């Protein structure tokens, strides 16, 4: 699930039926103005209501936000320590541990 998405319409070109828009996450580490602008065609935008308009722009922004999220560097203060080869909780106290969200790995066998 993505965090709230912000968008900012920079300009509108009714002649060419397009607009220039910036997107970012609500919890982004920098201002929306520092993000790239995208030319968005009216073709896939729903103008039937304000909610429909915002929803259709959000749909256009989702892949952009995912890319920003994946390309955004981690804060130096949040860098994890190398792998801890222990199950002793005391070895983890005060340390930042980075884990992946990859769930395709093998599961441990549990004897019952």
mmCIF file of C-alpha atoms in Angstrom:
data_model
loop_
_atom_site.group_PDB
_atom_site.id
_atom_site.type_symbol
_atom_site.label_atom_id
_atom_site.label_comp_id
_atom_site.label_asym_id
_atom_site.label_seq_id
_atom_site.Cartn_x
_atom_site.Cartn_y
_atom_site.Cartn_z
ATOM 1 C CA UNK A 1 0.000 0.000 0.000
ATOM 2 C CA UNK A 2 1.305 3.416 -0.935
ATOM 3 C CA UNK A 3 1.158 6.454 1.331
ATOM 4 C CA UNK A 4 -1.062 9.387 0.373
ATOM 5 C CA UNK A 5 -0.186 10.814 -3.020
ATOM 6 C CA UNK A 6 0.143 14.523 -3.632
ATOM 7 C CA UNK A 7 -0.129 16.101 -7.052
ATOM 8 C CA UNK A 8 0.346 19.662 -8.228
ATOM 9 C CA UNK A 9 -0.877 20.879 -11.609
ATOM 10 C CA UNK A 10 1.851 23.153 -12.958
ATOM 11 C CA UNK A 11 0.195 24.173 -16.207
ATOM 12 C CA UNK A 12 -2.759 23.373 -18.434
ATOM 13 C CA UNK A 13 -2.821 23.240 -22.244
ATOM 14 C CA UNK A 14 -6.452 22.929 -23.377
ATOM 15 C CA UNK A 15 -5.427 23.292 -27.037
ATOM 16 C CA UNK A 16 -3.307 20.109 -26.911
ATOM 17 C CA UNK A 17 -5.541 18.572 -24.229
ATOM 18 C CA UNK A 18 -2.764 17.996 -21.723
ATOM 19 C CA UNK A 19 -1.436 19.294 -18.421
ATOM 20 C CA UNK A 20 1.899 19.315 -16.622
ATOM 21 C CA UNK A 21 1.757 17.686 -13.177
ATOM 22 C CA UNK A 22 4.178 16.897 -10.356
ATOM 23 C CA UNK A 23 3.635 13.942 -8.014
ATOM 24 C CA UNK A 24 5.113 12.917 -4.686
ATOM 25 C CA UNK A 25 4.234 11.076 -1.488
ATOM 26 C CA UNK A 26 2.748 13.041 1.370
ATOM 27 C CA UNK A 27 5.639 11.802 3.542
ATOM 28 C CA UNK A 28 8.351 12.540 0.946
ATOM 29 C CA UNK A 29 11.725 13.763 2.168
ATOM 30 C CA UNK A 30 11.645 16.831 -0.083
ATOM 31 C CA UNK A 31 9.209 19.378 -1.489
ATOM 32 C CA UNK A 32 6.896 18.429 -4.355
ATOM 33 C CA UNK A 33 8.525 21.259 -6.341
ATOM 34 C CA UNK A 34 11.822 19.351 -6.321
ATOM 35 C CA UNK A 35 10.293 16.387 -8.167
ATOM 36 C CA UNK A 36 10.116 15.933 -11.914
ATOM 37 C CA UNK A 37 7.148 17.259 -13.944
ATOM 38 C CA UNK A 38 5.091 14.971 -16.201
ATOM 39 C CA UNK A 39 3.016 15.847 -19.244
ATOM 40 C CA UNK A 40 -0.354 14.148 -18.744
ATOM 41 C CA UNK A 41 -2.846 13.818 -21.581
ATOM 42 C CA UNK A 42 -6.533 14.442 -20.916
ATOM 43 C CA UNK A 43 -7.224 11.140 -22.676
ATOM 44 C CA UNK A 44 -7.341 8.988 -19.517
ATOM 45 C CA UNK A 45 -8.505 11.663 -17.099
ATOM 46 C CA UNK A 46 -12.088 11.561 -15.825
ATOM 47 C CA UNK A 47 -13.569 15.074 -15.671
ATOM 48 C CA UNK A 48 -17.044 13.947 -14.517
ATOM 49 C CA UNK A 49 -16.520 15.152 -10.913
ATOM 50 C CA UNK A 50 -13.741 16.543 -8.706
ATOM 51 C CA UNK A 51 -13.380 13.137 -7.008
ATOM 52 C CA UNK A 52 -13.180 11.310 -10.351
ATOM 53 C CA UNK A 53 -10.614 13.843 -11.594
ATOM 54 C CA UNK A 54 -8.428 13.370 -8.496
ATOM 55 C CA UNK A 55 -8.807 9.581 -8.608
ATOM 56 C CA UNK A 56 -7.766 9.421 -12.253
ATOM 57 C CA UNK A 57 -4.719 11.618 -11.586
ATOM 58 C CA UNK A 58 -3.866 9.427 -8.603
ATOM 59 C CA UNK A 59 -4.000 6.397 -10.890
ATOM 60 C CA UNK A 60 -1.599 8.103 -13.280
ATOM 61 C CA UNK A 61 0.667 9.019 -10.348
ATOM 62 C CA UNK A 62 0.818 5.570 -8.687
ATOM 63 C CA UNK A 63 3.618 4.147 -10.890
ATOM 64 C CA UNK A 64 5.527 7.433 -10.612
ATOM 65 C CA UNK A 65 5.295 7.323 -6.819
ATOM 66 C CA UNK A 66 6.442 3.694 -6.729
ATOM 67 C CA UNK A 67 9.473 4.592 -8.838
ATOM 68 C CA UNK A 68 10.286 7.576 -6.595
ATOM 69 C CA UNK A 69 9.988 5.372 -3.526
ATOM 70 C CA UNK A 70 12.329 2.726 -4.929
ATOM 71 C CA UNK A 71 14.888 5.302 -6.111
ATOM 72 C CA UNK A 72 14.889 7.438 -2.974
ATOM 73 C CA UNK A 73 18.068 6.974 -0.951
ATOM 74 C CA UNK A 74 17.852 5.948 2.669
ATOM 75 C CA UNK A 75 18.773 8.538 5.249
ATOM 76 C CA UNK A 76 22.296 7.925 6.510
ATOM 77 C CA UNK A 77 20.967 7.875 10.076
ATOM 78 C CA UNK A 78 18.681 4.953 9.120
ATOM 79 C CA UNK A 79 21.350 2.687 7.610
ATOM 80 C CA UNK A 80 21.198 -0.830 9.026
ATOM 81 C CA UNK A 81 24.097 -2.736 10.555
ATOM 82 C CA UNK A 82 25.606 -5.753 8.793
ATOM 83 C CA UNK A 83 23.772 -9.021 9.369
ATOM 84 C CA UNK A 84 23.610 -10.116 13.003
ATOM 85 C CA UNK A 85 24.258 -13.842 13.246
ATOM 86 C CA UNK A 86 22.460 -14.409 16.505
ATOM 87 C CA UNK A 87 19.015 -15.072 17.896
ATOM 88 C CA UNK A 88 19.926 -13.495 21.235
ATOM 89 C CA UNK A 89 17.702 -10.444 21.607
ATOM 90 C CA UNK A 90 20.466 -8.645 23.525
ATOM 91 C CA UNK A 91 22.601 -8.636 20.357
ATOM 92 C CA UNK A 92 19.891 -6.534 18.650
ATOM 93 C CA UNK A 93 19.420 -3.892 21.343
ATOM 94 C CA UNK A 94 20.099 -0.397 20.017
ATOM 95 C CA UNK A 95 20.925 -1.589 16.489
ATOM 96 C CA UNK A 96 19.067 -0.787 13.279
ATOM 97 C CA UNK A 97 18.456 -3.961 11.295
ATOM 98 C CA UNK A 98 17.394 -3.853 7.651
ATOM 99 C CA UNK A 99 15.218 -6.687 6.394
ATOM 100 C CA UNK A 100 13.729 -7.213 2.953
ATOM 101 C CA UNK A 101 10.076 -7.679 2.206
ATOM 102 C CA UNK A 102 10.892 -10.573 -0.144
ATOM 103 C CA UNK A 103 8.544 -13.388 0.788
ATOM 104 C CA UNK A 104 9.704 -15.789 -1.917
ATOM 105 C CA UNK A 105 12.457 -17.298 0.251
ATOM 106 C CA UNK A 106 12.336 -20.773 1.728
ATOM 107 C CA UNK A 107 10.426 -21.224 4.949
ATOM 108 C CA UNK A 108 11.922 -22.858 8.012
ATOM 109 C CA UNK A 109 10.615 -26.331 8.841
ATOM 110 C CA UNK A 110 9.009 -26.468 12.277
ATOM 111 C CA UNK A 111 8.739 -29.786 14.102
ATOM 112 C CA UNK A 112 5.487 -30.153 16.056
#
